């Protein structure tokens, strides 16, 4: 978001980018914003022109040019009185942190545009609520990279972000953490400082970089990559300076993930910025949009039970009924693979199906488990039957079956 976005025409063009071209994302991280009033004006314009409601958040930083970072968060109601993004908490981190300038040993401000941390819940119309943490960054540019002060600031900024990431991973390993922004860094080591390597937890060894950083992040973050992997054009060279990094918690809490570069800026000439009818070249970077698929909380839970709970090798009862029960009716035929464990061995001590099928529209299905009369003298044995993970359901409780030998 350019500093001149406060001009009415630019707000109208930005409204079209957010509402139409980007499809009104739930969470928008904005950098190079003039002030909170500017971001609020954009949110108001989107809503006034028929788009969804957004709430604006911005903190003033230390940048001498007056540009700051902020969030636009979709607060339109999705159902049950819930906003699309709720439980919102945005904090600025590292406003007063410093580093030592290697040129003159002075103690200087580290973060010109301090990172912003969003904690929130993204709600779906079906009641699914997804907690998420988003860390928005705008790090020191590549300009003047040959200068020792610039290199030192970039190194310490990367280590600052890496330490933030690691602190959250230690505090809550299952948290869904997304690290986004204009990192002003390639996805690979630039030879002076390896910003992205440091932040994801895979820093370049000291022999291959001027300023090496320690490994501060474990487990490593994952960088999501689009098919057309660039967001910026400099001197005819395409570059990727804007990134989406996610932690293992996010990977485990989502079913699928993808990112796309939306071609609005980098491929267009600077003259397009002056075209009042075009949405192109409002920035020199292309926006990067990330999509995450989460499991619906309405996905039915599968629970298993057996009746009776004990069967005999000889003498009734020699078989039991295994019942698979869903918490909600299946939308289509649902095949549930079954796992067997315990002291009793499948085929040797008992026979049972490899899976059970619940027909569409039904809540349950039955199968038979039978004891096998072998000649071995055995103590009481137990089989634990559980559902294997699969699509269309969530695994719930398992069942236990006793098999009594009467040899």
PDB file of C-alpha atoms in Angstrom, residues 60-361:
ATOM      1  CA  UNK A  60       3.368   3.760  13.982  1.00  0.00           C
ATOM      2  CA  UNK A  61       6.969   2.595  13.734  1.00  0.00           C
ATOM      3  CA  UNK A  62      10.424   4.114  13.374  1.00  0.00           C
ATOM      4  CA  UNK A  63      10.680   4.550   9.607  1.00  0.00           C
ATOM      5  CA  UNK A  64      12.037   7.994   8.696  1.00  0.00           C
ATOM      6  CA  UNK A  65       9.786   8.003   5.615  1.00  0.00           C
ATOM      7  CA  UNK A  66       6.669   7.570   7.739  1.00  0.00           C
ATOM      8  CA  UNK A  67       5.574   4.241   6.288  1.00  0.00           C
ATOM      9  CA  UNK A  68       4.082   1.629   8.593  1.00  0.00           C
ATOM     10  CA  UNK A  69       2.597  -1.871   8.657  1.00  0.00           C
ATOM     11  CA  UNK A  70      -0.971  -2.846   9.426  1.00  0.00           C
ATOM     12  CA  UNK A  71      -3.761  -5.355   9.046  1.00  0.00           C
ATOM     13  CA  UNK A  72      -7.166  -5.291   7.371  1.00  0.00           C
ATOM     14  CA  UNK A  73      -9.319  -7.998   8.959  1.00  0.00           C
ATOM     15  CA  UNK A  74     -12.654  -9.111   7.522  1.00  0.00           C
ATOM     16  CA  UNK A  75     -15.314  -8.677  10.184  1.00  0.00           C
ATOM     17  CA  UNK A  76     -18.392  -9.382   8.067  1.00  0.00           C
ATOM     18  CA  UNK A  77     -20.901 -11.676   9.803  1.00  0.00           C
ATOM     19  CA  UNK A  78     -20.751 -15.257   8.518  1.00  0.00           C
ATOM     20  CA  UNK A  79     -23.429 -16.916  10.643  1.00  0.00           C
ATOM     21  CA  UNK A  80     -24.654 -17.174  14.200  1.00  0.00           C
ATOM     22  CA  UNK A  81     -23.674 -13.565  14.820  1.00  0.00           C
ATOM     23  CA  UNK A  82     -19.987 -14.405  14.410  1.00  0.00           C
ATOM     24  CA  UNK A  83     -17.602 -12.190  12.473  1.00  0.00           C
ATOM     25  CA  UNK A  84     -15.429 -13.889   9.870  1.00  0.00           C
ATOM     26  CA  UNK A  85     -12.377 -12.863  11.923  1.00  0.00           C
ATOM     27  CA  UNK A  86     -12.967 -12.580  15.670  1.00  0.00           C
ATOM     28  CA  UNK A  87     -11.066 -12.666  18.983  1.00  0.00           C
ATOM     29  CA  UNK A  88      -8.687 -10.161  17.443  1.00  0.00           C
ATOM     30  CA  UNK A  89      -5.508  -9.114  19.190  1.00  0.00           C
ATOM     31  CA  UNK A  90      -2.809  -7.192  17.302  1.00  0.00           C
ATOM     32  CA  UNK A  91       0.478  -6.237  18.957  1.00  0.00           C
ATOM     33  CA  UNK A  92       3.623  -4.510  17.735  1.00  0.00           C
ATOM     34  CA  UNK A  93       6.899  -6.206  18.613  1.00  0.00           C
ATOM     35  CA  UNK A  94      10.393  -4.763  18.918  1.00  0.00           C
ATOM     36  CA  UNK A  95       9.636  -1.044  18.601  1.00  0.00           C
ATOM     37  CA  UNK A  96      12.523  -0.061  20.891  1.00  0.00           C
ATOM     38  CA  UNK A  97      14.937  -2.943  20.219  1.00  0.00           C
ATOM     39  CA  UNK A  98      18.448  -1.947  19.201  1.00  0.00           C
ATOM     40  CA  UNK A  99      21.601  -3.279  17.567  1.00  0.00           C
ATOM     41  CA  UNK A 100      25.231  -2.186  17.566  1.00  0.00           C
ATOM     42  CA  UNK A 101      26.338  -0.406  14.391  1.00  0.00           C
ATOM     43  CA  UNK A 102      29.644  -2.031  13.373  1.00  0.00           C
ATOM     44  CA  UNK A 103      30.810   1.177  11.666  1.00  0.00           C
ATOM     45  CA  UNK A 104      30.899   3.403  14.742  1.00  0.00           C
ATOM     46  CA  UNK A 105      29.771   1.123  17.631  1.00  0.00           C
ATOM     47  CA  UNK A 106      26.679   3.270  18.196  1.00  0.00           C
ATOM     48  CA  UNK A 107      23.509   1.683  19.529  1.00  0.00           C
ATOM     49  CA  UNK A 108      20.800   2.177  16.909  1.00  0.00           C
ATOM     50  CA  UNK A 109      17.127   1.278  16.457  1.00  0.00           C
ATOM     51  CA  UNK A 110      16.807  -2.208  14.977  1.00  0.00           C
ATOM     52  CA  UNK A 111      13.297  -2.284  13.517  1.00  0.00           C
ATOM     53  CA  UNK A 112      12.316   0.596  11.249  1.00  0.00           C
ATOM     54  CA  UNK A 113       8.972  -1.138  10.642  1.00  0.00           C
ATOM     55  CA  UNK A 114       8.519  -3.414  13.677  1.00  0.00           C
ATOM     56  CA  UNK A 115       6.725  -6.742  13.129  1.00  0.00           C
ATOM     57  CA  UNK A 116       3.032  -6.989  13.978  1.00  0.00           C
ATOM     58  CA  UNK A 117       1.592 -10.120  15.565  1.00  0.00           C
ATOM     59  CA  UNK A 118      -2.059 -10.993  14.997  1.00  0.00           C
ATOM     60  CA  UNK A 119      -3.846 -13.566  17.139  1.00  0.00           C
ATOM     61  CA  UNK A 120      -7.382 -14.253  15.941  1.00  0.00           C
ATOM     62  CA  UNK A 121     -10.025 -16.826  15.119  1.00  0.00           C
ATOM     63  CA  UNK A 122     -11.318 -17.333  11.569  1.00  0.00           C
ATOM     64  CA  UNK A 123     -14.947 -18.473  11.609  1.00  0.00           C
ATOM     65  CA  UNK A 124     -16.920 -20.328   8.932  1.00  0.00           C
ATOM     66  CA  UNK A 125     -20.676 -20.281   8.390  1.00  0.00           C
ATOM     67  CA  UNK A 126     -20.944 -23.908   9.554  1.00  0.00           C
ATOM     68  CA  UNK A 127     -19.481 -23.002  12.944  1.00  0.00           C
ATOM     69  CA  UNK A 128     -15.918 -24.135  12.273  1.00  0.00           C
ATOM     70  CA  UNK A 129     -13.533 -21.897  14.224  1.00  0.00           C
ATOM     71  CA  UNK A 130      -9.834 -21.823  13.316  1.00  0.00           C
ATOM     72  CA  UNK A 131      -7.383 -20.072  15.651  1.00  0.00           C
ATOM     73  CA  UNK A 132      -4.413 -18.564  13.835  1.00  0.00           C
ATOM     74  CA  UNK A 133      -1.361 -16.394  14.524  1.00  0.00           C
ATOM     75  CA  UNK A 134       0.045 -14.178  11.754  1.00  0.00           C
ATOM     76  CA  UNK A 135       3.405 -12.413  12.030  1.00  0.00           C
ATOM     77  CA  UNK A 136       3.669  -9.517   9.541  1.00  0.00           C
ATOM     78  CA  UNK A 137       7.130  -8.255   8.567  1.00  0.00           C
ATOM     79  CA  UNK A 138       8.715  -5.503   6.498  1.00  0.00           C
ATOM     80  CA  UNK A 139      12.480  -5.871   6.818  1.00  0.00           C
ATOM     81  CA  UNK A 140      15.366  -3.592   5.794  1.00  0.00           C
ATOM     82  CA  UNK A 141      15.740  -3.249   2.019  1.00  0.00           C
ATOM     83  CA  UNK A 142      18.616  -4.550  -0.092  1.00  0.00           C
ATOM     84  CA  UNK A 143      19.743  -1.007  -0.900  1.00  0.00           C
ATOM     85  CA  UNK A 144      23.291  -0.336   0.311  1.00  0.00           C
ATOM     86  CA  UNK A 145      23.975  -4.007   0.965  1.00  0.00           C
ATOM     87  CA  UNK A 146      27.722  -3.441   0.558  1.00  0.00           C
ATOM     88  CA  UNK A 147      27.648  -1.284   3.701  1.00  0.00           C
ATOM     89  CA  UNK A 148      28.487  -3.068   6.958  1.00  0.00           C
ATOM     90  CA  UNK A 149      25.705  -1.252   8.865  1.00  0.00           C
ATOM     91  CA  UNK A 150      23.040  -2.366   6.398  1.00  0.00           C
ATOM     92  CA  UNK A 151      24.247  -5.955   6.510  1.00  0.00           C
ATOM     93  CA  UNK A 152      24.335  -5.987  10.303  1.00  0.00           C
ATOM     94  CA  UNK A 153      20.798  -4.575  10.568  1.00  0.00           C
ATOM     95  CA  UNK A 154      19.438  -7.137   8.123  1.00  0.00           C
ATOM     96  CA  UNK A 155      21.159  -9.956  10.012  1.00  0.00           C
ATOM     97  CA  UNK A 156      19.867  -8.828  13.409  1.00  0.00           C
ATOM     98  CA  UNK A 157      16.354  -8.263  12.060  1.00  0.00           C
ATOM     99  CA  UNK A 158      16.283 -11.812  10.700  1.00  0.00           C
ATOM    100  CA  UNK A 159      17.502 -13.189  14.031  1.00  0.00           C
ATOM    101  CA  UNK A 160      14.905 -11.075  15.859  1.00  0.00           C
ATOM    102  CA  UNK A 161      12.100 -12.602  13.771  1.00  0.00           C
ATOM    103  CA  UNK A 162      13.577 -16.099  14.142  1.00  0.00           C
ATOM    104  CA  UNK A 163      13.606 -15.720  17.928  1.00  0.00           C
ATOM    105  CA  UNK A 164       9.970 -14.560  17.881  1.00  0.00           C
ATOM    106  CA  UNK A 165       9.023 -17.638  15.854  1.00  0.00           C
ATOM    107  CA  UNK A 166      10.910 -20.013  18.116  1.00  0.00           C
ATOM    108  CA  UNK A 167       9.444 -18.530  21.288  1.00  0.00           C
ATOM    109  CA  UNK A 168       5.940 -19.171  19.979  1.00  0.00           C
ATOM    110  CA  UNK A 169       6.800 -22.694  18.847  1.00  0.00           C
ATOM    111  CA  UNK A 170       8.173 -23.539  22.280  1.00  0.00           C
ATOM    112  CA  UNK A 171       5.168 -22.004  24.056  1.00  0.00           C
ATOM    113  CA  UNK A 172       2.591 -23.710  21.816  1.00  0.00           C
ATOM    114  CA  UNK A 173       3.907 -26.269  19.297  1.00  0.00           C
ATOM    115  CA  UNK A 174       0.423 -26.917  17.890  1.00  0.00           C
ATOM    116  CA  UNK A 175      -0.281 -23.248  17.110  1.00  0.00           C
ATOM    117  CA  UNK A 176      -0.993 -22.385  13.477  1.00  0.00           C
ATOM    118  CA  UNK A 177       1.649 -19.733  12.766  1.00  0.00           C
ATOM    119  CA  UNK A 178       1.931 -17.909   9.432  1.00  0.00           C
ATOM    120  CA  UNK A 179       4.884 -15.567   8.872  1.00  0.00           C
ATOM    121  CA  UNK A 180       4.286 -13.137   6.003  1.00  0.00           C
ATOM    122  CA  UNK A 181       5.463  -9.874   4.538  1.00  0.00           C
ATOM    123  CA  UNK A 182       7.982  -8.028   2.428  1.00  0.00           C
ATOM    124  CA  UNK A 183      11.198  -9.577   3.692  1.00  0.00           C
ATOM    125  CA  UNK A 184      13.293  -7.737   1.101  1.00  0.00           C
ATOM    126  CA  UNK A 185      15.173 -10.997   0.782  1.00  0.00           C
ATOM    127  CA  UNK A 186      15.520 -13.726  -1.800  1.00  0.00           C
ATOM    128  CA  UNK A 187      14.481 -17.255  -0.928  1.00  0.00           C
ATOM    129  CA  UNK A 188      18.178 -18.165  -1.156  1.00  0.00           C
ATOM    130  CA  UNK A 189      21.360 -16.842   0.434  1.00  0.00           C
ATOM    131  CA  UNK A 190      22.447 -13.532  -1.162  1.00  0.00           C
ATOM    132  CA  UNK A 191      26.030 -14.016  -0.022  1.00  0.00           C
ATOM    133  CA  UNK A 192      25.947 -11.215   2.542  1.00  0.00           C
ATOM    134  CA  UNK A 193      23.118 -12.276   4.887  1.00  0.00           C
ATOM    135  CA  UNK A 194      20.765 -15.267   4.613  1.00  0.00           C
ATOM    136  CA  UNK A 195      17.540 -13.728   5.938  1.00  0.00           C
ATOM    137  CA  UNK A 196      15.042 -16.376   4.864  1.00  0.00           C
ATOM    138  CA  UNK A 197      17.354 -19.247   5.794  1.00  0.00           C
ATOM    139  CA  UNK A 198      17.750 -17.751   9.263  1.00  0.00           C
ATOM    140  CA  UNK A 199      14.016 -17.245   9.780  1.00  0.00           C
ATOM    141  CA  UNK A 200      12.983 -20.715   8.571  1.00  0.00           C
ATOM    142  CA  UNK A 201      15.702 -22.438  10.610  1.00  0.00           C
ATOM    143  CA  UNK A 202      18.142 -23.377   7.875  1.00  0.00           C
ATOM    144  CA  UNK A 203      20.865 -20.682   7.950  1.00  0.00           C
ATOM    145  CA  UNK A 204      23.740 -20.782   5.485  1.00  0.00           C
ATOM    146  CA  UNK A 205      27.062 -22.024   6.976  1.00  0.00           C
ATOM    147  CA  UNK A 206      29.611 -19.334   7.841  1.00  0.00           C
ATOM    148  CA  UNK A 207      31.903 -20.351   4.970  1.00  0.00           C
ATOM    149  CA  UNK A 208      29.250 -19.312   2.430  1.00  0.00           C
ATOM    150  CA  UNK A 209      27.961 -15.993   3.784  1.00  0.00           C
ATOM    151  CA  UNK A 210      29.560 -12.779   5.056  1.00  0.00           C
ATOM    152  CA  UNK A 211      27.416 -12.593   8.212  1.00  0.00           C
ATOM    153  CA  UNK A 212      26.370 -16.022   9.429  1.00  0.00           C
ATOM    154  CA  UNK A 213      23.561 -16.595  11.921  1.00  0.00           C
ATOM    155  CA  UNK A 214      23.034 -19.513  14.307  1.00  0.00           C
ATOM    156  CA  UNK A 215      20.203 -21.990  13.852  1.00  0.00           C
ATOM    157  CA  UNK A 216      17.472 -20.437  15.991  1.00  0.00           C
ATOM    158  CA  UNK A 217      14.328 -22.233  14.775  1.00  0.00           C
ATOM    159  CA  UNK A 218      13.416 -25.866  15.431  1.00  0.00           C
ATOM    160  CA  UNK A 219      11.362 -27.379  13.918  1.00  0.00           C
ATOM    161  CA  UNK A 220      11.960 -25.472  10.716  1.00  0.00           C
ATOM    162  CA  UNK A 221       9.339 -23.387   8.985  1.00  0.00           C
ATOM    163  CA  UNK A 222       8.154 -24.257   5.472  1.00  0.00           C
ATOM    164  CA  UNK A 223       8.096 -21.699   2.676  1.00  0.00           C
ATOM    165  CA  UNK A 224       4.998 -22.013   0.495  1.00  0.00           C
ATOM    166  CA  UNK A 225       5.860 -21.661  -3.195  1.00  0.00           C
ATOM    167  CA  UNK A 226       3.645 -20.580  -6.084  1.00  0.00           C
ATOM    168  CA  UNK A 227       3.915 -21.812  -9.660  1.00  0.00           C
ATOM    169  CA  UNK A 228       5.111 -18.382 -10.822  1.00  0.00           C
ATOM    170  CA  UNK A 229       7.614 -17.705  -8.098  1.00  0.00           C
ATOM    171  CA  UNK A 230       8.305 -13.960  -8.244  1.00  0.00           C
ATOM    172  CA  UNK A 231       6.818 -10.813  -6.756  1.00  0.00           C
ATOM    173  CA  UNK A 232       9.158  -8.068  -7.968  1.00  0.00           C
ATOM    174  CA  UNK A 233      10.983  -6.946 -11.102  1.00  0.00           C
ATOM    175  CA  UNK A 234      14.295  -5.112 -10.800  1.00  0.00           C
ATOM    176  CA  UNK A 235      16.440  -4.142 -13.762  1.00  0.00           C
ATOM    177  CA  UNK A 236      14.720  -6.745 -15.922  1.00  0.00           C
ATOM    178  CA  UNK A 237      15.348  -9.508 -13.350  1.00  0.00           C
ATOM    179  CA  UNK A 238      12.395 -11.213 -11.658  1.00  0.00           C
ATOM    180  CA  UNK A 239      12.809 -11.674  -7.910  1.00  0.00           C
ATOM    181  CA  UNK A 240      10.906 -13.146  -4.998  1.00  0.00           C
ATOM    182  CA  UNK A 241      11.074 -10.775  -2.027  1.00  0.00           C
ATOM    183  CA  UNK A 242       7.669 -11.440  -0.454  1.00  0.00           C
ATOM    184  CA  UNK A 243       7.092 -14.777   1.235  1.00  0.00           C
ATOM    185  CA  UNK A 244       4.653 -16.931   3.184  1.00  0.00           C
ATOM    186  CA  UNK A 245       6.282 -19.161   5.806  1.00  0.00           C
ATOM    187  CA  UNK A 246       4.330 -21.629   7.960  1.00  0.00           C
ATOM    188  CA  UNK A 247       5.181 -23.782  10.941  1.00  0.00           C
ATOM    189  CA  UNK A 248       4.582 -27.487  11.544  1.00  0.00           C
ATOM    190  CA  UNK A 249       1.520 -26.665  13.629  1.00  0.00           C
ATOM    191  CA  UNK A 250      -0.117 -24.986  10.634  1.00  0.00           C
ATOM    192  CA  UNK A 251       0.756 -27.912   8.366  1.00  0.00           C
ATOM    193  CA  UNK A 252      -0.813 -30.327  10.830  1.00  0.00           C
ATOM    194  CA  UNK A 253      -3.936 -28.221  11.331  1.00  0.00           C
ATOM    195  CA  UNK A 254      -4.767 -27.770   7.637  1.00  0.00           C
ATOM    196  CA  UNK A 255      -5.781 -30.195   4.923  1.00  0.00           C
ATOM    197  CA  UNK A 256      -4.248 -28.236   2.024  1.00  0.00           C
ATOM    198  CA  UNK A 257      -2.330 -25.022   1.368  1.00  0.00           C
ATOM    199  CA  UNK A 258      -1.369 -22.965  -1.680  1.00  0.00           C
ATOM    200  CA  UNK A 259      -0.103 -19.498  -2.571  1.00  0.00           C
ATOM    201  CA  UNK A 260      -0.539 -17.381  -5.673  1.00  0.00           C
ATOM    202  CA  UNK A 261       1.113 -14.210  -6.909  1.00  0.00           C
ATOM    203  CA  UNK A 262      -1.592 -11.906  -8.237  1.00  0.00           C
ATOM    204  CA  UNK A 263      -0.211 -10.107 -11.306  1.00  0.00           C
ATOM    205  CA  UNK A 264      -1.126  -6.474 -10.721  1.00  0.00           C
ATOM    206  CA  UNK A 265       2.126  -4.588 -10.406  1.00  0.00           C
ATOM    207  CA  UNK A 266       5.506  -6.129 -11.167  1.00  0.00           C
ATOM    208  CA  UNK A 267       4.804  -6.842 -14.838  1.00  0.00           C
ATOM    209  CA  UNK A 268       3.304  -3.406 -15.547  1.00  0.00           C
ATOM    210  CA  UNK A 269       5.188  -0.232 -16.531  1.00  0.00           C
ATOM    211  CA  UNK A 270       5.453   2.653 -14.080  1.00  0.00           C
ATOM    212  CA  UNK A 271       3.187   4.708 -16.372  1.00  0.00           C
ATOM    213  CA  UNK A 272       0.276   2.427 -15.425  1.00  0.00           C
ATOM    214  CA  UNK A 273       0.314   4.009 -11.973  1.00  0.00           C
ATOM    215  CA  UNK A 274      -1.145   7.171 -13.521  1.00  0.00           C
ATOM    216  CA  UNK A 275      -4.074   5.404 -15.201  1.00  0.00           C
ATOM    217  CA  UNK A 276      -7.118   6.254 -13.087  1.00  0.00           C
ATOM    218  CA  UNK A 277      -9.141   3.457 -14.692  1.00  0.00           C
ATOM    219  CA  UNK A 278      -6.619   0.665 -14.096  1.00  0.00           C
ATOM    220  CA  UNK A 279      -5.814  -1.255 -10.934  1.00  0.00           C
ATOM    221  CA  UNK A 280      -2.239  -1.882 -12.041  1.00  0.00           C
ATOM    222  CA  UNK A 281       1.006  -0.584 -10.574  1.00  0.00           C
ATOM    223  CA  UNK A 282      -0.340   0.804  -7.314  1.00  0.00           C
ATOM    224  CA  UNK A 283       2.797  -0.799  -5.878  1.00  0.00           C
ATOM    225  CA  UNK A 284       6.025  -2.185  -7.317  1.00  0.00           C
ATOM    226  CA  UNK A 285       5.407  -5.564  -5.618  1.00  0.00           C
ATOM    227  CA  UNK A 286       2.733  -8.086  -6.580  1.00  0.00           C
ATOM    228  CA  UNK A 287       0.398  -9.165  -3.755  1.00  0.00           C
ATOM    229  CA  UNK A 288       0.888 -12.704  -2.516  1.00  0.00           C
ATOM    230  CA  UNK A 289      -2.272 -14.511  -1.417  1.00  0.00           C
ATOM    231  CA  UNK A 290      -2.343 -17.737   0.593  1.00  0.00           C
ATOM    232  CA  UNK A 291      -5.215 -20.221   0.829  1.00  0.00           C
ATOM    233  CA  UNK A 292      -5.673 -22.732   3.643  1.00  0.00           C
ATOM    234  CA  UNK A 293      -8.191 -25.570   3.806  1.00  0.00           C
ATOM    235  CA  UNK A 294      -9.270 -26.699   7.262  1.00  0.00           C
ATOM    236  CA  UNK A 295     -11.476 -29.569   8.341  1.00  0.00           C
ATOM    237  CA  UNK A 296     -15.055 -28.609   9.094  1.00  0.00           C
ATOM    238  CA  UNK A 297     -16.107 -28.967  12.707  1.00  0.00           C
ATOM    239  CA  UNK A 298     -19.236 -30.588  11.269  1.00  0.00           C
ATOM    240  CA  UNK A 299     -17.222 -33.499   9.909  1.00  0.00           C
ATOM    241  CA  UNK A 300     -18.852 -36.525  11.586  1.00  0.00           C
ATOM    242  CA  UNK A 301     -16.954 -38.406  14.283  1.00  0.00           C
ATOM    243  CA  UNK A 302     -16.707 -42.188  13.909  1.00  0.00           C
ATOM    244  CA  UNK A 303     -16.961 -44.260  17.102  1.00  0.00           C
ATOM    245  CA  UNK A 304     -16.677 -48.052  17.404  1.00  0.00           C
ATOM    246  CA  UNK A 305     -18.310 -50.471  19.833  1.00  0.00           C
ATOM    247  CA  UNK A 306     -18.666 -54.256  20.163  1.00  0.00           C
ATOM    248  CA  UNK A 307     -21.500 -56.361  21.599  1.00  0.00           C
ATOM    249  CA  UNK A 308     -20.901 -58.494  23.566  1.00  0.00           C
ATOM    250  CA  UNK A 309     -17.542 -57.346  24.913  1.00  0.00           C
ATOM    251  CA  UNK A 310     -16.247 -60.941  25.280  1.00  0.00           C
ATOM    252  CA  UNK A 311     -16.425 -63.960  22.981  1.00  0.00           C
ATOM    253  CA  UNK A 312     -15.267 -67.586  23.325  1.00  0.00           C
ATOM    254  CA  UNK A 313     -13.260 -69.877  21.094  1.00  0.00           C
ATOM    255  CA  UNK A 314     -15.608 -72.711  22.108  1.00  0.00           C
ATOM    256  CA  UNK A 315     -19.152 -72.234  23.309  1.00  0.00           C
ATOM    257  CA  UNK A 316     -21.485 -69.297  22.831  1.00  0.00           C
ATOM    258  CA  UNK A 317     -21.000 -66.562  22.150  1.00  0.00           C
ATOM    259  CA  UNK A 318     -18.302 -67.137  19.551  1.00  0.00           C
ATOM    260  CA  UNK A 319     -18.897 -63.889  17.683  1.00  0.00           C
ATOM    261  CA  UNK A 320     -19.584 -60.233  18.390  1.00  0.00           C
ATOM    262  CA  UNK A 321     -21.175 -57.395  16.457  1.00  0.00           C
ATOM    263  CA  UNK A 322     -18.905 -54.487  15.640  1.00  0.00           C
ATOM    264  CA  UNK A 323     -20.866 -51.252  15.229  1.00  0.00           C
ATOM    265  CA  UNK A 324     -19.446 -48.117  13.593  1.00  0.00           C
ATOM    266  CA  UNK A 325     -21.474 -45.043  14.534  1.00  0.00           C
ATOM    267  CA  UNK A 326     -21.254 -41.529  13.063  1.00  0.00           C
ATOM    268  CA  UNK A 327     -22.134 -38.358  14.968  1.00  0.00           C
ATOM    269  CA  UNK A 328     -23.819 -37.096  11.780  1.00  0.00           C
ATOM    270  CA  UNK A 329     -25.201 -38.794   8.707  1.00  0.00           C
ATOM    271  CA  UNK A 330     -22.753 -39.591   5.911  1.00  0.00           C
ATOM    272  CA  UNK A 331     -23.162 -37.454   2.787  1.00  0.00           C
ATOM    273  CA  UNK A 332     -21.988 -40.366   0.619  1.00  0.00           C
ATOM    274  CA  UNK A 333     -21.006 -43.993   1.116  1.00  0.00           C
ATOM    275  CA  UNK A 334     -18.258 -43.892   3.729  1.00  0.00           C
ATOM    276  CA  UNK A 335     -15.627 -46.638   3.865  1.00  0.00           C
ATOM    277  CA  UNK A 336     -13.871 -46.822   7.239  1.00  0.00           C
ATOM    278  CA  UNK A 337     -10.582 -48.801   7.213  1.00  0.00           C
ATOM    279  CA  UNK A 338     -10.055 -50.694  10.466  1.00  0.00           C
ATOM    280  CA  UNK A 339      -6.914 -51.222  12.520  1.00  0.00           C
ATOM    281  CA  UNK A 340      -6.455 -54.122  14.954  1.00  0.00           C
ATOM    282  CA  UNK A 341      -4.009 -54.240  17.836  1.00  0.00           C
ATOM    283  CA  UNK A 342      -3.615 -55.882  21.237  1.00  0.00           C
ATOM    284  CA  UNK A 343      -2.561 -59.326  22.452  1.00  0.00           C
ATOM    285  CA  UNK A 344      -5.016 -61.117  20.157  1.00  0.00           C
ATOM    286  CA  UNK A 345      -3.845 -61.607  16.569  1.00  0.00           C
ATOM    287  CA  UNK A 346      -6.064 -61.094  13.550  1.00  0.00           C
ATOM    288  CA  UNK A 347      -6.685 -64.341  11.570  1.00  0.00           C
ATOM    289  CA  UNK A 348      -4.914 -66.432  14.256  1.00  0.00           C
ATOM    290  CA  UNK A 349      -7.208 -65.612  17.180  1.00  0.00           C
ATOM    291  CA  UNK A 350     -10.145 -63.946  15.453  1.00  0.00           C
ATOM    292  CA  UNK A 351     -11.521 -63.034  12.038  1.00  0.00           C
ATOM    293  CA  UNK A 352     -12.724 -59.544  11.223  1.00  0.00           C
ATOM    294  CA  UNK A 353     -13.262 -57.265   8.204  1.00  0.00           C
ATOM    295  CA  UNK A 354     -10.577 -54.902   6.880  1.00  0.00           C
ATOM    296  CA  UNK A 355     -13.135 -52.097   6.677  1.00  0.00           C
ATOM    297  CA  UNK A 356     -16.746 -51.231   7.322  1.00  0.00           C
ATOM    298  CA  UNK A 357     -19.026 -49.250   4.982  1.00  0.00           C
ATOM    299  CA  UNK A 358     -21.661 -46.804   6.211  1.00  0.00           C
ATOM    300  CA  UNK A 359     -24.155 -46.075   3.412  1.00  0.00           C
ATOM    301  CA  UNK A 360     -24.987 -42.509   2.459  1.00  0.00           C
ATOM    302  CA  UNK A 361     -27.587 -40.970   4.769  1.00  0.00           C
TER     303      UNK A 361
END
